[in-house]
């Protein structure tokens, strides 16, 4: 594997407004956004391509 140093607690590793971004991605891929548990359950079954395509607005 590839060894990378660092920690998830570094400032650059933190995502700003993660819950709001997750809701936008969920809406983009057709998942419900009014209930967090249902949203997460739906997102878990979406193909990776759909998730990354839904996140294109954040890149």
Coordinates of N, CA and C in Angstrom, one line a residue:
X1 N 0.8 -1.2 0.0 CA 0.0 0.0 0.0 C 0.9 1.2 0.0
X2 N 0.2 2.3 -0.1 CA 0.8 3.7 -0.1 C 0.7 4.2 1.3
X3 N 1.8 4.6 1.9 CA 1.9 5.2 3.2 C 1.7 6.8 3.1
X4 N 0.8 7.3 3.8 CA 0.6 8.8 3.8 C 0.6 9.2 5.3
X5 N 1.4 10.2 5.6 CA 1.3 10.7 6.9 C 0.3 11.8 7.1
X6 N -0.2 12.0 8.3 CA -1.2 13.0 8.6 C -2.2 12.4 9.6
X7 N -3.2 13.2 9.8 CA -4.3 12.8 10.7 C -5.6 13.4 10.2
X8 N -6.7 12.7 10.5 CA -8.0 13.3 10.1 C -8.4 14.5 10.8
X9 N -7.6 14.8 11.9 CA -7.9 16.0 12.7 C -7.2 17.3 12.1
X10 N -6.4 17.1 11.1 CA -5.8 18.3 10.4 C -6.9 19.2 9.8
X11 N -6.7 20.5 9.8 CA -7.6 21.4 9.3 C -7.9 21.1 7.8
X12 N -6.9 20.8 7.0 CA -7.1 20.5 5.6 C -7.9 19.3 5.4
X13 N -8.0 18.4 6.4 CA -8.8 17.1 6.2 C -10.3 17.3 6.6
X14 N -10.6 18.4 7.1 CA -12.0 18.7 7.5 C -12.8 19.3 6.4
X15 N -14.0 18.8 6.2 CA -14.9 19.3 5.2 C -15.8 20.4 5.8
X16 N -15.8 21.6 5.2 CA -16.7 22.6 5.7 C -18.1 22.3 5.3
X17 N -19.0 22.5 6.2 CA -20.5 22.4 6.0 C -20.8 21.0 5.4
X18 N -20.2 20.0 6.0 CA -20.4 18.6 5.5 C -21.9 18.2 5.5
X19 N -22.7 18.5 6.5 CA -24.1 18.0 6.5 C -24.9 18.7 5.3
X20 N -24.6 20.0 5.1 CA -25.3 20.7 4.0 C -24.9 20.1 2.7
X21 N -23.6 19.8 2.5 CA -23.1 19.3 1.2 C -23.7 17.9 1.0
X22 N -23.8 17.1 2.1 CA -24.4 15.7 2.0 C -25.8 15.8 1.5
X23 N -26.6 16.8 2.0 CA -28.0 17.0 1.6 C -28.1 17.4 0.1
X24 N -27.2 18.2 -0.3 CA -27.2 18.6 -1.7 C -26.8 17.4 -2.6
X25 N -25.9 16.6 -2.2 CA -25.5 15.5 -3.0 C -26.7 14.5 -3.0
X26 N -27.3 14.3 -1.9 CA -28.4 13.3 -1.8 C -29.6 13.8 -2.7
X27 N -29.9 15.0 -2.7 CA -30.9 15.6 -3.6 C -30.5 15.4 -5.1
X28 N -29.3 15.6 -5.4 CA -28.7 15.4 -6.8 C -28.9 14.0 -7.3
X29 N -28.7 13.0 -6.4 CA -28.8 11.6 -6.8 C -30.2 11.0 -6.5
X30 N -31.1 11.8 -6.1 CA -32.5 11.2 -5.9 C -32.8 10.6 -4.6
X31 N -32.0 11.0 -3.5 CA -32.2 10.4 -2.2 C -33.1 11.4 -1.4
X32 N -33.8 11.0 -0.4 CA -34.6 11.9 0.5 C -33.6 12.7 1.3
X33 N -34.0 13.9 1.6 CA -33.2 14.8 2.4 C -33.9 15.3 3.7
X34 N -35.1 14.9 3.9 CA -35.9 15.3 5.1 C -35.6 14.5 6.3
X35 N -35.0 13.3 6.1 CA -34.7 12.4 7.3 C -33.3 11.9 7.1
X36 N -32.4 12.2 8.0 CA -31.0 11.9 7.9 C -30.7 10.4 7.7
X37 N -31.4 9.6 8.6 CA -31.2 8.1 8.5 C -31.6 7.6 7.1
X38 N -32.7 8.0 6.6 CA -33.2 7.5 5.3 C -32.2 8.0 4.2
X39 N -31.7 9.2 4.4 CA -30.8 9.8 3.4 C -29.5 9.0 3.3
X40 N -29.0 8.7 4.5 CA -27.7 7.9 4.5 C -28.0 6.5 4.0
X41 N -29.1 5.9 4.4 CA -29.4 4.5 3.9 C -29.5 4.5 2.3
X42 N -30.1 5.5 1.8 CA -30.2 5.6 0.3 C -28.8 5.8 -0.3
X43 N -28.0 6.8 0.2 CA -26.7 7.1 -0.3 C -25.8 5.8 -0.3
X44 N -25.9 5.0 0.7 CA -25.1 3.8 0.7 C -25.3 2.8 -0.4
X45 N -26.5 2.9 -1.0 CA -26.8 2.0 -2.1 C -26.6 2.6 -3.5
X46 N -26.2 3.9 -3.6 CA -26.0 4.5 -4.9 C -24.6 4.1 -5.4
X47 N -24.5 4.0 -6.7 CA -23.2 3.7 -7.2 C -22.2 4.8 -7.0
X48 N -20.9 4.5 -6.9 CA -19.9 5.5 -6.6 C -19.9 6.6 -7.7
X49 N -20.2 6.2 -8.9 CA -20.2 7.2 -10.0 C -21.3 8.2 -9.8
X50 N -22.4 7.8 -9.3 CA -23.5 8.8 -9.1 C -23.1 9.7 -8.0
X51 N -22.5 9.2 -6.9 CA -22.1 10.1 -5.8 C -21.1 11.1 -6.2
X52 N -20.1 10.7 -7.0 CA -19.0 11.6 -7.4 C -19.6 12.6 -8.4
X53 N -20.5 12.1 -9.3 CA -21.1 13.1 -10.2 C -21.9 14.1 -9.5
X54 N -22.6 13.6 -8.5 CA -23.5 14.5 -7.7 C -22.6 15.5 -6.9
X55 N -21.4 15.2 -6.6 CA -20.5 16.1 -5.9 C -19.7 17.0 -6.8
X56 N -20.0 17.0 -8.1 CA -19.1 17.8 -9.0 C -19.2 19.3 -8.7
X57 N -20.3 19.8 -8.1 CA -20.5 21.2 -7.8 C -19.5 21.7 -6.7
X58 N -19.0 20.8 -6.0 CA -18.1 21.1 -4.8 C -16.6 21.1 -5.2
X59 N -16.3 20.7 -6.4 CA -14.9 20.6 -6.8 C -14.4 21.8 -7.6

